[in-house]
């Protein structure tokens, strides 16, 4: 044992004496908690000052009005006496108001008369469980479904719009307009009509967002070739309008010319799926004097960001137009983390035209994309994967960067050549033949390596048998080009990328990487520092790779400078200086990248990483079991079980990367002392340091300057009248001796008794915002509160929360934090003594989406747990930039299902407790069951079925209430009934649509107030 001096908690006393929690604005949220986020998902809940201890429905700052097809515009617009038309509401509502639109068809044009305000938008929202439709009926009396001119801060949510005369939506000279959860549809296109070229026309408008919507069929497609794009964004010549618009998380199908045409600057298109069986995906174009516009019009397209999109189909028209994933005729674009596949012509083309308006492309940065299975064997074009060409016209095309992309499996051309990459640059000002194109760190397929090399040896170039073609030189393999132009071609390799599952013939494209892939850790650095320095302004050779916040619309990039990480605040693109959110120290020519796992960035759209898993401890033995998989019911070979070997047997166990080698190893804290080892598995080599307070140990990467994990202890004391207050004491210095200096962070009063919270406080740490720095989270009962304020900041602010629920009643469970899906963000989980591990992959307030892993009991049932990663990787960089949507696999087994409606009083349903039947002609079977909610959960309904989805059909009653939906012993959702209405609302539905095919047990537990259950709409398997 190591002897230490006794620590006196002076700093803790000073913290209590020096900080007034209640009077400090940064700590009011910890003293009185009220959760105001809707409880069915969305962002993490944030705290306000109203002291209640249970989730409440979303609150608004204005009035709430209702519109229904059976309403009357002479009524007051209440839920029982709604207005008849949306436009009537749109002429009256003001900032902060919400218009709830009941289901049905509204034949009208909606033109809001007023704007909202920052933080108080006007919202037009579909009533829960119902689908309102704004239908233009192809009539010239209704030019647009929605018309917004000179308006600000307005949201449309959950509405279907269709069949306009001109466009679905015109957003002109308008800012902060949001369209979310929408359906933009066109079932018909009468031959007598000529709609606008753009379904959603965004003109001279800033900071607008279209998200989580479906856009289908825009434009006429006569004989497979005509006009029309789902969305058009247009700016001006000085880049002050048409900027900072975000198009994200949408699905696009069938655009006659394309899905998005972007003729503006500083916009973001990300996390969308494009399946266009008519023509192309995205066209980014700087247009000068475009047709149909006033003379002198210059739509500058500069510094647009296109990332994390899936281009899974682009057909060619009957006239051989289109068939492109992305087409670029712009400047300074960032094209990264996209998947481009199954496009008939090119996955990606960077080009200019002699048409008088698309005249330039320069500094387009194309990196970390996956470009596979593009082209048709009947086409003669070179470069089915990637083409950079000004078609011999000598127009401005230069300084393209192509780095760390996978270009693989693109089809052979009509004449049998395999030139999958084409560079065709003419014009002396462009520095032909390569146009200063940087081609580095890419992994490409060489389908005929022997023939290619023989041709090079014999003829000086490879002809049609090599993968890379350059006009004026010929074709060659990677070695050929790297020897010829080493300044521009370097770090590339040839081979099979080792996708998880790649079978184009059967439509299977899981393009994530598997262990051993040639693409892992093999990418080239993006750029480097120009000089050594210390500060928060970073000089780099090329800042075009990176993205700032785009006017506050997205989170800026997190970059890695050497081994340090920081978030970008702003970019001086002209001088290539990046302002960071923290002070760093760097050497000259230090590599600068986005975050990555391992020893270097990977190649392609997906960064490979093993997810975090759990380690189990049994202190009584003492023994540990490291689990290397998240597989349910893992085999015995997945465990590494060993005696811990420490002489401390009664402490609390943690895991951490104590020496910065990327491997998390054991640590144990007991009675003020912390012991750790850097050895994997059983170890007799332990180092001890003295911390002092005898609290709860928490480990994590708490500092930007530390290359190893830090160890901290959460101490507590009574802080009347508010309850128990907490402070974190920590050190990142584990090598300077047995008594390292300590830092502290004031955590404040968290989840207190006075606000109705019960249970033991459990603490953990994780990276909840992707900045590479861990911060503290606390769990108490079914609630979690967490912060993104790092421990190096003295005063914390726990302004985020999650309702994790009680997925198991076996015991209280152990709170764990980890990156379970390698997406850069840590999330939460609970490990129970019966060997059940429930985790969430999101930080939403209550998405209800649990993942269950039955880890078993390899070392007994009296366990605690922590987090570790079996695959190594850099500690503190707990994730990486990856494509947000999962890879799409189109080959799925055929499962036959049907809907089956089961009444709540059916014999198949087992009631427990006090349920009463109520007759009503409005109910599904003219009867429903009702009960009072109890905290004990004694009133429940249970049904077993075999299927894939379920809908709980319930009533909103005049009295408030709540019930919990439990599927297979997992509490997946709590439904809050706000009450306050005069008549019950029937046919309200809560949908669970993500079940695995097979047997399931559904249980409804009434937990509060009045609960009324009508029926269960089950999607069952057909034998």
JSON list of C-alpha atoms in Angstrom, two decimals, residues 262-265 283-287 299-304 327-334 349-353 357-365 396-398:
[
{"chain": "A", "resi": 262, "resn": "UNK", "atom": "CA", "xyz": [-28.61, 25.34, -55.50]},
{"chain": "A", "resi": 263, "resn": "UNK", "atom": "CA", "xyz": [-27.80, 28.76, -57.01]},
{"chain": "A", "resi": 264, "resn": "UNK", "atom": "CA", "xyz": [-26.69, 30.54, -53.85]},
{"chain": "A", "resi": 265, "resn": "UNK", "atom": "CA", "xyz": [-23.90, 30.62, -51.26]},
{"chain": "A", "resi": 283, "resn": "UNK", "atom": "CA", "xyz": [-26.88, 20.46, -58.91]},
{"chain": "A", "resi": 284, "resn": "UNK", "atom": "CA", "xyz": [-24.79, 23.22, -57.31]},
{"chain": "A", "resi": 285, "resn": "UNK", "atom": "CA", "xyz": [-24.43, 25.99, -59.87]},
{"chain": "A", "resi": 286, "resn": "UNK", "atom": "CA", "xyz": [-23.00, 29.49, -60.01]},
{"chain": "A", "resi": 287, "resn": "UNK", "atom": "CA", "xyz": [-25.17, 30.96, -62.75]},
{"chain": "A", "resi": 299, "resn": "UNK", "atom": "CA", "xyz": [-26.46, 33.70, -58.63]},
{"chain": "A", "resi": 300, "resn": "UNK", "atom": "CA", "xyz": [-23.14, 33.17, -56.89]},
{"chain": "A", "resi": 301, "resn": "UNK", "atom": "CA", "xyz": [-22.71, 29.63, -55.50]},
{"chain": "A", "resi": 302, "resn": "UNK", "atom": "CA", "xyz": [-19.83, 29.64, -53.03]},
{"chain": "A", "resi": 303, "resn": "UNK", "atom": "CA", "xyz": [-18.86, 27.63, -49.94]},
{"chain": "A", "resi": 304, "resn": "UNK", "atom": "CA", "xyz": [-21.91, 25.37, -49.87]},
{"chain": "A", "resi": 327, "resn": "UNK", "atom": "CA", "xyz": [-23.16, 17.95, -60.34]},
{"chain": "A", "resi": 328, "resn": "UNK", "atom": "CA", "xyz": [-21.00, 20.93, -59.39]},
{"chain": "A", "resi": 329, "resn": "UNK", "atom": "CA", "xyz": [-20.42, 24.17, -61.27]},
{"chain": "A", "resi": 330, "resn": "UNK", "atom": "CA", "xyz": [-19.55, 26.35, -58.31]},
{"chain": "A", "resi": 331, "resn": "UNK", "atom": "CA", "xyz": [-16.73, 27.56, -56.07]},
{"chain": "A", "resi": 332, "resn": "UNK", "atom": "CA", "xyz": [-15.37, 26.50, -52.71]},
{"chain": "A", "resi": 333, "resn": "UNK", "atom": "CA", "xyz": [-17.91, 23.71, -52.20]},
{"chain": "A", "resi": 334, "resn": "UNK", "atom": "CA", "xyz": [-17.43, 21.08, -49.50]},
{"chain": "A", "resi": 349, "resn": "UNK", "atom": "CA", "xyz": [-19.16, 15.42, -61.95]},
{"chain": "A", "resi": 350, "resn": "UNK", "atom": "CA", "xyz": [-17.33, 18.72, -61.52]},
{"chain": "A", "resi": 351, "resn": "UNK", "atom": "CA", "xyz": [-17.80, 20.67, -64.71]},
{"chain": "A", "resi": 352, "resn": "UNK", "atom": "CA", "xyz": [-18.53, 23.90, -66.59]},
{"chain": "A", "resi": 353, "resn": "UNK", "atom": "CA", "xyz": [-20.52, 24.46, -69.76]},
{"chain": "A", "resi": 357, "resn": "UNK", "atom": "CA", "xyz": [-24.12, 30.92, -67.66]},
{"chain": "A", "resi": 358, "resn": "UNK", "atom": "CA", "xyz": [-22.41, 27.94, -65.92]},
{"chain": "A", "resi": 359, "resn": "UNK", "atom": "CA", "xyz": [-18.90, 29.24, -66.41]},
{"chain": "A", "resi": 360, "resn": "UNK", "atom": "CA", "xyz": [-16.70, 28.33, -63.44]},
{"chain": "A", "resi": 361, "resn": "UNK", "atom": "CA", "xyz": [-15.73, 25.79, -60.78]},
{"chain": "A", "resi": 362, "resn": "UNK", "atom": "CA", "xyz": [-12.76, 26.13, -58.46]},
{"chain": "A", "resi": 363, "resn": "UNK", "atom": "CA", "xyz": [-11.64, 25.01, -55.00]},
{"chain": "A", "resi": 364, "resn": "UNK", "atom": "CA", "xyz": [-14.28, 22.28, -54.81]},
{"chain": "A", "resi": 365, "resn": "UNK", "atom": "CA", "xyz": [-13.18, 19.99, -51.96]},
{"chain": "A", "resi": 396, "resn": "UNK", "atom": "CA", "xyz": [-12.46, 28.24, -65.51]},
{"chain": "A", "resi": 397, "resn": "UNK", "atom": "CA", "xyz": [-11.90, 24.89, -63.78]},
{"chain": "A", "resi": 398, "resn": "UNK", "atom": "CA", "xyz": [-9.02, 24.41, -61.38]}
]
